[in-house]
Short mmCIF file of C-alpha atoms and ligand atoms in Angstrom, two decimals:
data_model
loop_
_atom_site.label_atom_id
_atom_site.label_comp_id
_atom_site.label_asym_id
_atom_site.label_seq_id
_atom_site.Cartn_x
_atom_site.Cartn_y
_atom_site.Cartn_z
CA MET A 1 107.62 -123.50 82.82
CA ARG A 2 109.45 -126.00 84.86
CA THR A 3 111.37 -128.67 82.90
CA MET A 4 113.24 -131.63 84.58
CA ILE A 5 116.22 -133.39 82.72
CA GLN A 6 116.30 -136.78 84.36
CA GLY A 7 119.76 -138.37 84.19
CA GLY A 8 121.85 -140.16 83.77
CA TRP A 9 124.96 -138.59 85.32
CA VAL A 10 124.36 -135.03 86.03
CA VAL A 11 127.59 -132.71 86.38
CA GLY A 12 126.81 -130.54 89.29
CA HIS A 13 128.84 -127.72 90.79
CA ARG A 14 129.26 -126.67 94.30
CA ASN A 15 131.71 -124.98 96.46
CA GLY A 16 133.88 -124.27 93.38
CA SER A 17 134.07 -127.65 91.89
CA HIS A 18 132.24 -129.92 89.54
CA TYR A 19 130.98 -133.33 91.10
CA ILE A 20 128.93 -136.28 89.43
CA LEU A 21 125.48 -136.97 90.46
CA ARG A 22 124.51 -140.62 89.37
CA ASN A 23 120.84 -140.90 88.26
CA GLY A 24 120.57 -137.12 89.01
CA GLN A 25 118.10 -134.57 88.05
CA CYS A 26 118.66 -130.98 86.58
CA VAL A 27 115.27 -128.63 86.87
CA ILE A 28 115.31 -125.53 84.81
CA GLU A 29 112.90 -122.79 84.75
CA GLY A 30 112.97 -119.92 82.00
CA ASP A 31 116.63 -119.39 81.44
CA LYS A 32 117.93 -120.65 84.74
CA ILE A 33 118.70 -123.67 86.67
CA ILE A 34 116.70 -123.95 89.75
CA HIS A 35 117.62 -127.50 91.13
CA ILE A 36 120.38 -130.05 90.75
CA GLY A 37 119.86 -133.27 92.96
CA ARG A 38 117.46 -136.16 93.17
CA ALA A 39 113.74 -136.69 94.08
CA TYR A 40 112.59 -133.27 93.04
CA GLN A 41 109.27 -132.60 94.62
CA GLY A 42 108.02 -129.53 93.00
CA GLU A 43 105.76 -129.00 90.07
CA LEU A 44 106.78 -129.77 86.66
CA LYS A 45 105.57 -129.08 83.19
CA LYS A 46 107.83 -131.38 81.39
CA THR A 47 110.29 -134.19 82.03
CA VAL A 48 113.06 -135.09 79.64
CA ASN A 49 114.18 -138.54 79.74
CA ALA A 50 118.07 -138.52 79.68
CA ARG A 51 118.82 -141.99 81.28
CA ASN A 52 122.31 -143.13 80.49
CA ARG A 53 123.11 -139.79 79.13
CA LEU A 54 125.72 -137.25 80.56
CA ILE A 55 124.26 -134.02 81.20
CA THR A 56 127.15 -131.54 81.54
CA PRO A 57 127.26 -127.65 81.38
CA GLY A 58 127.10 -126.19 77.88
CA LEU A 59 131.08 -126.15 76.77
CA ILE A 60 132.79 -122.89 76.11
CA SER A 61 135.16 -122.32 73.20
CA THR A 62 137.17 -119.27 73.99
CA HIS A 63 138.76 -119.05 70.50
CA LEU A 64 136.73 -119.44 67.33
CA HIS A 65 136.81 -118.18 63.69
CA ALA A 66 133.35 -118.70 62.80
CA GLY A 67 133.54 -118.09 59.08
CA ASN A 68 133.91 -120.94 56.38
CA ASN A 69 137.80 -121.24 56.61
CA THR A 70 138.04 -123.37 53.80
CA SER A 71 141.43 -122.05 52.91
CA ASN A 72 142.69 -123.99 55.97
CA HIS A 73 141.40 -127.24 54.40
CA LEU A 74 143.10 -126.43 51.23
CA TYR A 75 146.51 -125.38 52.38
CA LEU A 76 147.05 -128.04 54.77
CA ASP A 77 150.48 -129.29 54.61
CA ASN A 78 151.20 -127.68 51.61
CA GLY A 79 151.67 -124.07 52.64
CA ARG A 80 154.79 -122.01 53.12
CA PRO A 81 157.51 -123.96 54.77
CA GLU A 82 158.51 -120.71 56.57
CA ALA A 83 154.89 -120.42 58.18
CA ILE A 84 154.98 -124.07 59.13
CA GLY A 85 153.02 -125.11 56.34
CA ARG A 86 149.54 -124.47 57.46
CA ASN A 87 149.60 -121.67 59.98
CA TYR A 88 147.50 -118.45 59.35
CA LEU A 89 150.21 -116.74 57.55
CA ASN A 90 149.61 -119.00 54.41
CA TRP A 91 146.37 -117.65 53.46
CA GLN A 92 147.24 -113.98 53.85
CA ALA A 93 146.99 -114.05 49.87
CA ARG A 94 146.60 -110.39 49.07
CA ARG A 95 146.03 -107.10 50.52
CA ARG A 96 142.67 -106.95 52.12
CA ASP A 97 140.98 -104.72 54.62
CA GLY A 98 137.39 -104.82 56.22
CA VAL A 99 134.85 -107.63 55.54
CA ARG A 100 134.42 -109.63 52.59
CA GLU A 101 132.97 -108.19 49.28
CA ASP A 102 130.21 -111.01 49.18
CA PRO A 103 129.14 -111.52 52.94
CA ASN A 104 126.92 -114.45 53.28
CA ARG A 105 125.09 -115.21 56.33
CA LEU A 106 125.14 -118.91 56.03
CA SER A 107 129.06 -118.90 55.60
CA ALA A 108 129.23 -117.07 58.76
CA LEU A 109 127.04 -119.56 60.46
CA PHE A 110 129.22 -122.57 59.52
CA GLY A 111 131.93 -122.51 62.30
CA LEU A 112 129.45 -121.78 64.98
CA ALA A 113 127.10 -124.40 63.78
CA GLN A 114 129.88 -126.96 63.91
CA CYS A 115 131.17 -126.22 67.28
CA MET A 116 127.68 -126.14 68.53
CA ARG A 117 127.56 -129.86 67.20
CA SER A 118 130.27 -130.76 69.81
CA GLY A 119 128.64 -129.23 72.77
CA VAL A 120 129.49 -125.49 72.63
CA THR A 121 127.10 -123.22 73.82
CA THR A 122 129.17 -120.42 74.37
CA ALA A 123 131.97 -119.09 71.80
CA VAL A 124 134.40 -116.33 71.73
CA GLU A 125 134.30 -115.35 68.08
CA ILE A 126 136.95 -113.08 66.54
CA GLY A 127 136.03 -110.77 63.74
CA CYS A 128 132.21 -111.42 63.44
CA GLY A 129 132.77 -114.32 61.00
CA GLY A 130 134.13 -112.11 58.30
CA VAL A 131 130.71 -110.65 57.51
CA SER A 132 129.24 -107.07 58.64
CA PRO A 133 128.14 -106.81 62.34
CA GLU A 134 124.65 -106.65 61.46
CA ILE A 135 124.57 -109.94 59.61
CA PHE A 136 126.66 -111.48 62.21
CA VAL A 137 124.49 -110.60 64.95
CA GLY A 138 121.35 -111.81 63.10
CA ALA A 139 123.11 -115.04 62.58
CA VAL A 140 123.76 -115.49 66.38
CA ASP A 141 120.24 -114.67 67.14
CA GLU A 142 118.96 -117.14 64.60
CA LEU A 143 121.28 -119.92 65.64
CA GLY A 144 120.21 -119.56 69.30
CA VAL A 145 123.92 -119.89 70.49
CA ARG A 146 125.73 -117.51 73.04
CA VAL A 147 128.43 -115.59 71.64
CA TYR A 148 131.22 -113.05 72.43
CA THR A 149 132.44 -111.29 69.43
CA GLY A 150 133.56 -108.02 67.87
CA PRO A 151 135.22 -106.68 64.81
CA SER A 152 139.06 -107.46 64.80
CA TYR A 153 141.45 -104.60 64.20
CA ARG A 154 145.31 -104.17 63.76
CA ASN A 155 147.75 -101.88 62.41
CA ALA A 156 149.41 -104.22 59.87
CA LEU A 157 147.70 -106.30 57.11
CA VAL A 158 150.16 -109.20 56.22
CA TYR A 159 149.95 -110.15 52.71
CA SER A 160 151.76 -111.90 50.00
CA ALA A 161 154.00 -109.93 47.62
CA ASN A 162 154.10 -110.95 44.03
CA ASP A 163 157.07 -113.06 44.71
CA GLY A 164 155.29 -114.86 47.43
CA ARG A 165 157.20 -113.19 50.28
CA LEU A 166 155.20 -112.10 53.36
CA GLU A 167 155.01 -108.43 53.68
CA TYR A 168 153.55 -106.08 56.63
CA ASP A 169 151.54 -103.40 55.19
CA TRP A 170 151.75 -101.10 58.34
CA ASP A 171 149.43 -98.13 58.78
CA GLN A 172 149.95 -96.12 61.73
CA GLU A 173 146.30 -95.06 61.80
CA ARG A 174 144.52 -98.11 60.82
CA GLY A 175 144.67 -99.69 64.22
CA GLY A 176 142.98 -96.65 66.09
CA ARG A 177 140.32 -96.49 63.25
CA GLY A 178 139.56 -100.43 63.86
CA LEU A 179 139.42 -99.76 67.58
CA GLU A 180 136.93 -96.95 67.16
CA VAL A 181 134.88 -99.33 65.04
CA ALA A 182 135.20 -102.09 67.63
CA VAL A 183 134.06 -99.64 70.39
CA GLN A 184 130.99 -98.62 68.27
CA PHE A 185 130.33 -102.36 68.00
CA VAL A 186 129.98 -102.61 71.87
CA ARG A 187 127.71 -99.67 72.13
CA ASP A 188 125.53 -100.82 69.42
CA PHE A 189 125.47 -104.64 70.00
CA ASP A 190 126.63 -105.60 73.52
CA GLY A 191 123.47 -107.47 74.87
CA ALA A 192 121.75 -108.07 71.35
CA ALA A 193 120.06 -111.39 70.57
CA GLY A 194 118.38 -111.38 74.12
CA GLY A 195 121.35 -110.94 76.00
CA ARG A 196 123.09 -113.86 74.06
CA LEU A 197 125.55 -111.77 72.05
CA ARG A 198 128.04 -109.89 74.20
CA ALA A 199 130.85 -107.90 72.78
CA ILE A 200 134.79 -108.39 73.38
CA LEU A 201 137.66 -106.18 71.95
CA CYS A 202 139.71 -108.09 69.43
CA PRO A 203 143.02 -106.33 68.73
CA GLY A 204 144.73 -108.64 66.16
CA HIS A 205 148.09 -109.97 67.29
CA THR A 206 151.16 -108.64 69.28
CA ASP A 207 153.11 -108.22 66.06
CA THR A 208 150.41 -106.46 64.04
CA CYS A 209 149.25 -103.94 66.72
CA ASP A 210 150.73 -100.62 67.69
CA PRO A 211 151.55 -100.58 71.58
CA ARG A 212 149.27 -97.51 71.69
CA VAL A 213 146.40 -99.39 70.29
CA LEU A 214 146.91 -102.03 73.07
CA VAL A 215 146.98 -99.38 75.63
CA GLN A 216 143.84 -97.77 74.38
CA THR A 217 142.15 -101.21 74.22
CA ALA A 218 143.02 -101.74 77.81
CA GLU A 219 141.51 -98.41 78.79
CA TYR A 220 138.22 -98.83 76.72
CA ALA A 221 137.80 -102.47 78.00
CA ALA A 222 138.03 -100.89 81.61
CA GLU A 223 135.62 -98.06 80.66
CA LEU A 224 133.01 -100.43 78.73
CA ARG A 225 133.37 -103.37 81.04
CA VAL A 226 134.09 -105.99 78.15
CA PRO A 227 136.75 -108.54 77.99
CA ILE A 228 139.45 -108.68 75.36
CA THR A 229 141.11 -111.14 73.29
CA ILE A 230 144.44 -111.19 71.31
CA HIS A 231 146.37 -113.61 69.27
CA SER A 232 149.67 -113.91 71.17
CA ALA A 233 152.84 -115.90 70.56
CA ILE A 234 150.91 -117.93 67.97
CA ASN A 235 154.08 -119.01 65.74
CA PRO A 236 157.84 -118.47 66.08
CA HIS A 237 157.67 -115.83 63.39
CA GLU A 238 155.53 -113.48 65.70
CA THR A 239 157.51 -114.06 68.87
CA LEU A 240 160.92 -113.26 67.07
CA ARG A 241 159.41 -110.28 65.23
CA VAL A 242 158.20 -108.80 68.51
CA LEU A 243 161.56 -109.45 70.20
CA ASP A 244 163.24 -107.72 67.26
CA THR A 245 160.90 -104.75 67.18
CA HIS A 246 160.44 -104.20 71.05
CA ARG A 247 163.08 -106.22 72.71
CA LEU A 248 160.30 -107.77 74.62
CA SER A 249 158.65 -111.26 74.20
CA PRO A 250 154.86 -111.04 73.17
CA VAL A 251 153.99 -111.75 76.87
CA GLU A 252 156.47 -109.11 78.11
CA LEU A 253 154.94 -106.61 75.60
CA LEU A 254 151.33 -107.56 76.70
CA ALA A 255 152.38 -107.19 80.52
CA LYS A 256 153.67 -103.71 79.82
CA GLN A 257 150.66 -102.36 78.06
CA GLY A 258 148.40 -103.63 80.83
CA LEU A 259 146.90 -106.54 78.81
CA LEU A 260 147.75 -109.71 81.11
CA GLY A 261 145.02 -110.57 83.46
CA PRO A 262 142.28 -112.91 83.62
CA GLN A 263 140.04 -111.16 81.46
CA VAL A 264 142.27 -111.05 78.67
CA ILE A 265 142.10 -114.25 76.67
CA LEU A 266 145.51 -114.67 75.02
CA GLY A 267 144.87 -116.79 71.70
CA HIS A 268 147.21 -119.71 71.70
CA CYS A 269 150.17 -118.39 73.60
CA VAL A 270 152.32 -121.42 72.55
CA PHE A 271 155.69 -120.09 71.60
CA ILE A 272 156.61 -118.25 75.01
CA SER A 273 160.22 -118.12 76.25
CA GLY A 274 161.82 -121.40 76.74
CA HIS A 275 159.48 -123.39 73.97
CA SER A 276 161.79 -125.99 72.37
CA TRP A 277 160.97 -124.56 68.92
CA LEU A 278 162.48 -121.12 69.91
CA PRO A 279 166.12 -119.98 70.09
CA TYR A 280 164.96 -117.75 73.08
CA SER A 281 164.70 -118.69 76.88
CA GLN A 282 165.62 -115.33 78.55
CA SER A 283 162.40 -113.91 79.66
CA ARG A 284 160.04 -115.08 82.40
CA ASP A 285 156.95 -115.52 80.29
CA LEU A 286 155.45 -118.57 82.10
CA GLU A 287 155.88 -116.98 85.47
CA LEU A 288 154.49 -113.56 84.11
CA LEU A 289 151.31 -115.44 82.86
CA GLY A 290 150.85 -117.08 86.17
CA GLU A 291 151.44 -114.19 88.39
CA ASN A 292 148.87 -112.02 86.36
CA GLY A 293 146.31 -115.03 86.36
CA ALA A 294 146.47 -114.61 82.55
CA THR A 295 144.01 -116.85 80.54
CA VAL A 296 145.27 -118.70 77.71
CA SER A 297 143.04 -120.17 74.95
CA HIS A 298 144.64 -123.58 73.85
CA ALA A 299 143.54 -124.93 70.60
CA PRO A 300 145.87 -128.11 70.45
CA TYR A 301 144.59 -129.71 67.17
CA LYS A 302 146.06 -127.02 64.92
CA TYR A 303 149.58 -127.11 66.57
CA MET A 304 149.76 -130.80 66.63
CA GLN A 305 148.93 -130.79 62.75
CA MET A 306 152.08 -128.45 62.47
CA GLY A 307 153.98 -130.77 64.82
CA ALA A 308 154.07 -128.64 67.69
CA CYS A 309 152.75 -128.55 71.28
CA LEU A 310 151.87 -125.93 73.72
CA GLU A 311 154.76 -126.87 76.65
CA SER A 312 152.80 -127.77 78.46
CA VAL A 313 148.95 -127.54 79.83
CA ALA A 314 150.18 -129.18 83.32
CA SER A 315 152.97 -126.63 83.60
CA TYR A 316 150.71 -123.51 82.75
CA ILE A 317 148.36 -124.66 85.12
CA SER A 318 150.80 -125.32 87.92
CA ALA A 319 152.32 -121.76 87.13
CA GLY A 320 148.81 -120.32 87.74
CA VAL A 321 147.64 -119.61 84.18
CA ASN A 322 143.86 -120.07 83.68
CA VAL A 323 143.83 -122.58 80.82
CA THR A 324 140.68 -122.76 78.40
CA ILE A 325 140.01 -124.57 75.21
CA GLY A 326 139.54 -123.05 71.71
CA THR A 327 138.16 -124.58 68.73
CA ASP A 328 139.78 -122.09 66.26
CA ILE A 329 138.91 -123.37 62.69
CA THR A 330 137.10 -126.38 60.95
CA PRO A 331 137.05 -129.11 62.14
CA SER A 332 135.51 -127.48 65.29
CA ASP A 333 135.02 -130.14 67.96
CA ILE A 334 135.78 -129.11 71.57
CA VAL A 335 135.63 -132.68 72.86
CA LYS A 336 138.57 -133.58 70.52
CA GLU A 337 140.32 -130.55 71.60
CA MET A 338 140.02 -131.48 75.22
CA ARG A 339 141.45 -134.91 74.57
CA LEU A 340 144.27 -133.58 72.49
CA ALA A 341 145.20 -130.88 75.24
CA MET A 342 145.53 -133.55 77.84
CA LEU A 343 147.44 -135.87 75.31
CA GLY A 344 149.66 -132.84 74.14
CA SER A 345 150.63 -132.17 77.60
CA ARG A 346 151.59 -135.79 78.34
CA ILE A 347 153.88 -135.84 75.19
CA SER A 348 155.44 -132.58 76.06
CA ASP A 349 156.27 -133.55 79.46
CA ARG A 350 156.90 -137.12 78.57
CA SER A 351 154.89 -138.38 81.33
CA PHE A 352 151.48 -140.15 81.60
CA LEU A 353 150.82 -138.06 84.82
CA SER A 354 150.82 -134.85 83.15
CA SER A 355 147.41 -133.35 82.59
CA THR A 356 143.95 -135.22 83.34
CA PRO A 357 140.46 -135.31 82.16
CA ARG A 358 139.58 -132.99 85.04
CA ASP A 359 142.02 -130.52 83.97
CA VAL A 360 140.66 -130.19 80.38
CA PHE A 361 137.12 -130.38 81.49
CA ASP A 362 137.51 -127.46 83.87
CA ALA A 363 139.13 -125.61 80.89
CA ALA A 364 136.10 -125.91 78.84
CA THR A 365 133.76 -125.00 81.47
CA VAL A 366 134.45 -123.01 84.57
CA ASN A 367 137.89 -121.59 83.56
CA ALA A 368 136.51 -120.34 80.33
CA ALA A 369 133.48 -118.86 82.08
CA ASN A 370 135.71 -117.11 84.63
CA ALA A 371 137.66 -115.52 81.85
CA LEU A 372 134.47 -114.07 80.74
CA GLY A 373 133.73 -112.86 84.17
CA ARG A 374 130.67 -115.08 84.29
CA SER A 375 129.81 -117.09 87.17
CA ASP A 376 126.65 -118.17 85.74
CA LEU A 377 128.21 -119.94 82.94
CA GLY A 378 130.25 -123.22 82.71
CA ARG A 379 128.50 -124.89 85.63
CA LEU A 380 125.27 -126.54 86.62
CA GLU A 381 123.90 -125.13 89.92
CA PRO A 382 121.07 -123.37 90.97
CA GLY A 383 121.03 -119.69 89.73
CA ALA A 384 123.19 -120.54 86.69
CA LYS A 385 122.11 -120.22 82.96
CA ALA A 386 120.42 -123.03 81.77
CA ASP A 387 123.02 -123.93 79.01
CA ILE A 388 123.23 -127.60 78.99
CA ALA A 389 124.88 -130.20 76.83
CA ILE A 390 123.60 -133.76 76.71
CA PHE A 391 125.93 -136.62 75.55
CA ASN A 392 125.11 -140.26 74.81
CA LEU A 393 127.59 -142.44 76.62
CA ASP A 394 125.32 -145.49 75.90
CA LYS A 395 127.10 -146.30 72.82
CA LEU A 396 129.66 -148.83 71.50
CA ASN A 397 132.71 -146.47 71.32
CA PHE A 398 132.34 -146.00 75.07
CA GLY A 399 131.97 -149.68 76.05
CA PHE A 400 131.93 -149.80 80.08
CA VAL A 401 131.70 -146.36 81.58
CA HIS A 402 132.72 -146.00 85.21
CA ASP A 403 133.77 -142.31 85.10
CA PRO A 404 131.78 -140.36 82.44
CA ILE A 405 134.22 -137.29 82.36
CA ARG A 406 136.97 -139.43 81.69
CA ALA A 407 134.91 -141.40 79.27
CA LEU A 408 133.93 -138.32 77.23
CA VAL A 409 137.45 -137.01 77.26
CA GLU A 410 139.15 -140.28 76.34
CA ALA A 411 136.61 -141.73 73.82
CA GLY A 412 133.99 -139.03 73.00
CA SER A 413 133.51 -136.68 69.95
CA GLY A 414 130.90 -134.02 68.99
CA ALA A 415 129.16 -136.99 67.21
CA ASP A 416 128.01 -138.24 70.87
CA LEU A 417 126.13 -135.06 71.42
CA GLU A 418 122.44 -135.65 71.54
CA ALA A 419 120.92 -132.16 72.61
CA LEU A 420 121.81 -128.80 73.55
CA LEU A 421 119.99 -125.93 75.48
CA VAL A 422 120.90 -122.52 75.47
CA ASP A 423 119.10 -120.23 77.85
CA GLY A 424 116.68 -123.00 78.83
CA ARG A 425 115.80 -123.60 75.14
CA PHE A 426 116.60 -126.45 73.07
CA VAL A 427 118.73 -125.38 70.22
CA MET A 428 119.71 -129.19 69.25
CA ALA A 429 117.58 -132.24 69.74
CA ASP A 430 118.10 -135.90 68.26
CA GLY A 431 121.59 -134.71 66.85
CA ARG A 432 120.23 -131.92 64.68
CA LEU A 433 120.34 -128.21 65.14
CA LEU A 434 116.80 -127.09 65.46
CA LEU A 435 116.82 -123.40 64.61
CA ILE A 436 118.57 -123.16 61.23
CA ASP A 437 118.75 -125.71 58.34
CA GLU A 438 122.05 -127.54 58.56
CA ASP A 439 121.69 -128.88 55.02
CA GLU A 440 121.46 -125.25 53.71
CA ILE A 441 124.61 -124.39 55.69
CA LEU A 442 126.43 -127.34 54.35
CA ALA A 443 125.61 -126.61 50.72
CA CYS A 444 126.73 -123.23 51.09
CA THR A 445 129.98 -124.08 52.53
CA GLN A 446 130.80 -126.76 49.98
CA ALA A 447 129.99 -124.25 47.14
CA GLU A 448 132.20 -121.71 48.66
CA GLY A 449 134.94 -124.33 49.24
CA ARG A 450 135.00 -125.14 45.41
CA SER A 451 135.16 -121.43 44.41
CA MET A 452 138.01 -120.86 46.91
CA LEU A 453 139.77 -123.84 45.58
CA ASN A 454 139.71 -122.37 42.02
CA ALA A 455 140.80 -118.86 43.20
CA ILE A 456 143.82 -120.02 45.21
CA PRO A 457 146.62 -117.80 43.95
CA ASN A 458 149.46 -119.71 42.11
CA TRP A 459 152.63 -118.10 44.00
CA LEU A 460 152.21 -120.96 46.34
CA TRP A 461 152.51 -123.69 43.91
CA GLY A 462 154.21 -122.23 40.82
CA GLN A 463 152.07 -122.09 37.82
CA ARG A 464 150.34 -125.33 38.42
CA SER A 465 146.52 -125.42 38.81
CA ALA A 466 145.02 -125.76 42.35
CA ASP A 467 143.70 -129.01 41.37
CA GLU A 468 147.24 -130.26 40.33
CA ALA A 469 148.94 -128.71 43.41
CA VAL A 470 146.73 -129.34 46.41
CA PRO A 471 147.89 -132.54 47.92
CA LEU A 472 145.73 -135.52 48.04
CA ALA A 473 145.97 -138.72 49.91
CA TYR A 474 145.50 -140.60 46.58
CA THR A 475 144.80 -139.78 43.05
CA ILE A 476 141.30 -139.00 42.77
CA GLU A 477 139.85 -140.15 39.23
CA GLY A 478 136.56 -138.71 37.66
CA ASP A 479 135.45 -135.15 37.28
CA GLY A 480 133.87 -134.28 40.70
CA THR A 481 130.43 -133.62 39.22
ZN1 ZN B 1 142.68 -117.04 65.71
#
């Protein structure tokens, strides 16, 4: 069945570059795009009117934790000062191995559903949403989204001692055991959900994995032909710890273990040698990243919350790094992340000429697809997958639109997304996800948030109750029922 989406602006792709077609047409058949152009003459079963709309390739988030992540909301700026107030180290509250005791399918859907609402059709998800692989694969199937995922593994679990100090519980065998589970996941589930679920190896971080586990990860990835993602240089603590342990920066460690290359997605990779927050500028990290064509997943919002920037998107790109965009944790809005990536680069370089809408739109589309080895994603051209986002730019927040990509990056958000297709199927229309009950996911997330608030350990705030201790913008009166 052939369907034509009649634009509007259509973001086509040819000769390695996006271009914009005004009053363009995008014709799909099955899960593929068969035509981008004007005045299509072939037979059609259906025409979708998308006049005044922007039709883009489905966006790709290269770093997402799909679970509820309510802890992040709660800790906000009140976390450990030594972990920058809201870094992930804040919620490593207790020893924990494996998946949650009470896996909840709806909770695992929250992050995925949220980033789909901003135009994401493909997400690289780390850790199967904190639920069992079977449940997560079922959830992906149900949502209709495209996901690269796998269980995360590491040697060290970081947890809080009774006095609140962070401790590393290092187990020499844990990383290898986790890797075996991850390899089994590849064998069991790669290609599930009609091919929309693909496996990726997810070693935890450069400071939580034994170098031998990293080497084995690279070997398995080559054998199984799957990509890798690893958190790298995500906070000064990690970078300094790796320097202390190995006398190498995280980037140098990864290079030494064979884990720098286009198909290894480095989560964050902010605190590299020479970063203004680090007392260390002695290694050639940026050059190494560039020489190896390494891929970085940049999720700027989380860093800006902490007062930090990647320094800078423009300099990473000019060094040869394949910069992509991640949506990390809630609020997961890739359009806003694109804007912040561009603006963060300008602030970091103190120049309005640093980074452009084109840089960050490429990052969220073709660059990400290249990192996954997918020439059929992140672009609209004949033969590519019919993964498509339709944004409504005919709204007051945009005003007059001359350049639709600039308008989206400068003034847009996920709230402007109107429809989403994955594999040629509408998974969202009229601003609502079609294949799951959004209200049910929301109710579940809200209930889990309340129970997490009540369960926050009191080491962080002394003996005060969580309600007293979590910072509020203003006093809230009433009992909340
Ligand atoms: Zn992460």
